[in-house]
mmCIF file of C-alpha atoms in Angstrom:
data_model
loop_
_atom_site.group_PDB
_atom_site.id
_atom_site.type_symbol
_atom_site.label_atom_id
_atom_site.label_comp_id
_atom_site.label_asym_id
_atom_site.label_seq_id
_atom_site.Cartn_x
_atom_site.Cartn_y
_atom_site.Cartn_z
ATOM 1 C CA MET A 1 95.688 113.972 115.114
ATOM 2 C CA ALA A 2 96.475 117.289 113.293
ATOM 3 C CA GLY A 3 95.768 120.973 113.584
ATOM 4 C CA LEU A 4 96.367 123.578 110.961
ATOM 5 C CA THR A 5 97.290 127.266 110.900
ATOM 6 C CA LEU A 6 97.303 129.147 107.712
ATOM 7 C CA LEU A 7 100.929 128.184 106.858
ATOM 8 C CA ASN A 8 101.829 125.369 109.220
ATOM 9 C CA PHE A 9 100.306 122.283 110.803
ATOM 10 C CA TYR A 10 100.907 120.355 114.093
ATOM 11 C CA PHE A 11 100.433 116.673 114.536
ATOM 12 C CA ARG A 12 100.715 113.842 117.004
ATOM 13 C CA ILE A 13 100.581 110.153 116.306
ATOM 14 C CA TYR A 14 98.756 107.883 118.680
ATOM 15 C CA ALA A 15 98.490 104.101 118.706
ATOM 16 C CA GLY A 16 94.888 103.045 118.214
ATOM 17 C CA SER A 17 91.801 105.269 117.836
ATOM 18 C CA VAL A 18 91.797 108.893 119.136
ATOM 19 C CA LYS A 19 89.628 109.349 122.228
ATOM 20 C CA GLY A 20 89.131 112.253 124.668
ATOM 21 C CA PRO A 21 92.443 111.839 126.529
ATOM 22 C CA GLN A 22 94.409 112.016 123.288
ATOM 23 C CA VAL A 23 92.560 115.152 122.181
ATOM 24 C CA VAL A 24 93.336 116.756 125.516
ATOM 25 C CA ASP A 25 96.964 115.759 125.248
ATOM 26 C CA PHE A 26 97.178 117.247 121.672
ATOM 27 C CA PHE A 27 95.551 120.471 122.891
ATOM 28 C CA SER A 28 97.865 120.680 125.863
ATOM 29 C CA ALA A 29 100.808 120.680 123.447
ATOM 30 C CA LEU A 30 99.150 123.160 121.078
ATOM 31 C CA VAL A 31 98.558 125.773 123.663
ATOM 32 C CA ARG A 32 102.247 125.408 124.711
ATOM 33 C CA TYR A 33 103.357 126.269 121.225
ATOM 34 C CA ILE A 34 100.695 128.695 119.961
ATOM 35 C CA HIS A 35 100.309 131.580 122.400
ATOM 36 C CA HIS A 36 97.245 133.231 121.043
ATOM 37 C CA SER A 37 93.604 132.266 120.799
ATOM 38 C CA LEU A 38 92.646 129.314 118.642
ATOM 39 C CA ILE A 39 89.591 128.607 116.584
ATOM 40 C CA LEU A 40 89.036 124.857 116.127
ATOM 41 C CA VAL A 41 86.882 123.781 113.156
ATOM 42 C CA TRP A 42 85.875 120.244 113.891
ATOM 43 C CA ASP A 43 84.155 117.287 112.314
ATOM 44 C CA GLY A 44 81.769 115.154 114.314
ATOM 45 C CA LEU A 45 84.249 112.817 115.942
ATOM 46 C CA PRO A 46 82.771 111.581 119.250
ATOM 47 C CA ALA A 47 86.086 112.327 120.991
ATOM 48 C CA HIS A 48 85.728 115.922 120.082
ATOM 49 C CA ARG A 49 82.365 116.220 121.890
ATOM 50 C CA SER A 50 83.459 114.240 125.078
ATOM 51 C CA ALA A 51 82.913 115.642 128.504
ATOM 52 C CA LEU A 52 86.616 115.454 129.139
ATOM 53 C CA VAL A 53 87.449 117.538 126.085
ATOM 54 C CA ARG A 54 84.678 120.093 126.787
ATOM 55 C CA ASN A 55 85.750 120.479 130.401
ATOM 56 C CA TYR A 56 89.404 120.951 129.217
ATOM 57 C CA ILE A 57 88.444 123.595 126.609
ATOM 58 C CA GLU A 58 86.279 125.423 129.293
ATOM 59 C CA SER A 59 89.291 125.448 131.738
ATOM 60 C CA LEU A 60 91.252 127.500 129.137
ATOM 61 C CA ASN A 61 88.828 130.476 129.716
ATOM 62 C CA GLY A 62 88.152 131.234 126.073
ATOM 63 C CA ARG A 63 91.447 130.518 124.655
ATOM 64 C CA ILE A 64 89.977 127.875 122.328
ATOM 65 C CA HIS A 65 86.737 128.581 120.424
ATOM 66 C CA VAL A 66 85.065 125.615 118.749
ATOM 67 C CA GLU A 67 83.163 125.599 115.489
ATOM 68 C CA TYR A 68 81.684 122.337 114.071
ATOM 69 C CA LEU A 69 81.646 121.431 110.392
ATOM 70 C CA PRO A 70 78.325 120.152 109.032
ATOM 71 C CA PRO A 71 77.795 116.475 109.434
ATOM 72 C CA TYR A 72 79.073 114.271 106.489
ATOM 73 C CA ALA A 73 81.128 117.009 104.997
ATOM 74 C CA PRO A 74 84.725 115.855 105.033
ATOM 75 C CA GLU A 75 85.346 117.885 101.883
ATOM 76 C CA LEU A 76 85.175 121.022 104.130
ATOM 77 C CA ASN A 77 87.914 119.739 106.526
ATOM 78 C CA PRO A 78 91.384 120.775 105.461
ATOM 79 C CA VAL A 79 92.915 118.068 107.751
ATOM 80 C CA GLU A 80 91.347 115.446 105.600
ATOM 81 C CA TYR A 81 93.383 116.818 102.705
ATOM 82 C CA ILE A 82 96.570 116.393 104.776
ATOM 83 C CA TRP A 83 95.807 112.721 105.386
ATOM 84 C CA ALA A 84 94.796 112.172 101.746
ATOM 85 C CA HIS A 85 98.048 113.750 100.408
ATOM 86 C CA TRP A 86 100.096 111.941 103.004
ATOM 87 C CA THR A 87 98.674 108.437 102.365
ATOM 88 C CA GLN A 88 98.654 108.880 98.467
ATOM 89 C CA HIS A 89 101.920 110.756 97.969
ATOM 90 C CA GLU A 90 104.158 110.175 101.005
ATOM 91 C CA LEU A 91 103.391 106.716 102.262
ATOM 92 C CA PRO A 92 101.803 104.809 99.396
ATOM 93 C CA ASN A 93 104.184 101.761 99.469
ATOM 94 C CA VAL A 94 105.409 101.626 103.016
ATOM 95 C CA CYS A 95 104.952 98.343 104.716
ATOM 96 C CA PRO A 96 106.110 98.749 108.261
ATOM 97 C CA LYS A 97 107.065 95.812 110.425
ATOM 98 C CA ASP A 98 105.637 97.385 113.603
ATOM 99 C CA PHE A 99 104.023 100.500 115.131
ATOM 100 C CA TRP A 100 107.325 102.028 115.841
ATOM 101 C CA GLN A 101 108.458 101.769 112.270
ATOM 102 C CA LEU A 102 105.190 103.184 110.994
ATOM 103 C CA SER A 103 105.390 106.037 113.565
ATOM 104 C CA GLU A 104 108.949 106.960 112.499
ATOM 105 C CA ASN A 105 108.002 106.937 108.793
ATOM 106 C CA ALA A 106 104.925 109.003 109.443
ATOM 107 C CA ARG A 107 106.718 111.524 111.535
ATOM 108 C CA ARG A 108 109.464 111.992 108.933
ATOM 109 C CA THR A 109 107.026 112.421 105.983
ATOM 110 C CA LEU A 110 104.653 114.769 107.928
ATOM 111 C CA ARG A 111 107.640 116.939 108.956
ATOM 112 C CA ARG A 112 108.733 117.132 105.378
ATOM 113 C CA MET A 113 105.195 118.106 104.333
ATOM 114 C CA ARG A 114 105.256 120.909 107.001
ATOM 115 C CA ARG A 115 108.180 122.568 105.243
ATOM 116 C CA ARG A 116 105.913 123.121 102.179
ATOM 117 C CA PRO A 117 103.695 126.221 102.947
ATOM 118 C CA ARG A 118 102.167 126.048 99.440
ATOM 119 C CA LEU A 119 101.016 122.558 100.100
ATOM 120 C CA ILE A 120 99.302 123.723 103.324
ATOM 121 C CA THR A 121 97.698 126.550 101.526
ATOM 122 C CA ALA A 122 96.421 124.122 98.949
ATOM 123 C CA PHE A 123 94.718 122.074 101.768
ATOM 124 C CA TRP A 124 92.739 125.201 102.922
ATOM 125 C CA GLN A 125 91.875 126.103 99.357
ATOM 126 C CA GLN A 126 90.589 122.603 98.591
ATOM 127 C CA ALA A 127 88.333 122.836 101.626
ATOM 128 C CA SER A 128 87.087 126.224 100.369
ATOM 129 C CA LEU A 129 88.215 127.802 103.657
ATOM 130 C CA TRP A 130 91.092 129.986 102.411
ATOM 131 C CA PRO A 131 90.612 133.612 103.386
ATOM 132 C CA GLU A 132 89.985 135.741 100.285
#
């Protein structure tokens, strides 16, 4: 799971598919590190619309505002460009023995990507969401 600011991104790696509890866990970490209001631009993942997630966002009293992307529009989601770059350029030939090894490789390469603000800017530009 990942979240982007204009020049940085935050991520967490979870075993298995992302569901409501993982989304809430990720947001709990985000609000600890980012001390101002957040605007979420989301796709239609069912976990994003779960009652658990909605209740958590409401409990933050307006600190997180949610906007949804149109259905079937992954090209508008800058996070999709993170995952595409990551799998095509950072991990193309990795064959981990177990989840722990995959997780370690993933964290290392994602941290390396975070140190490249031009790359993050490119994800926004590809999604046509870069502020002019």
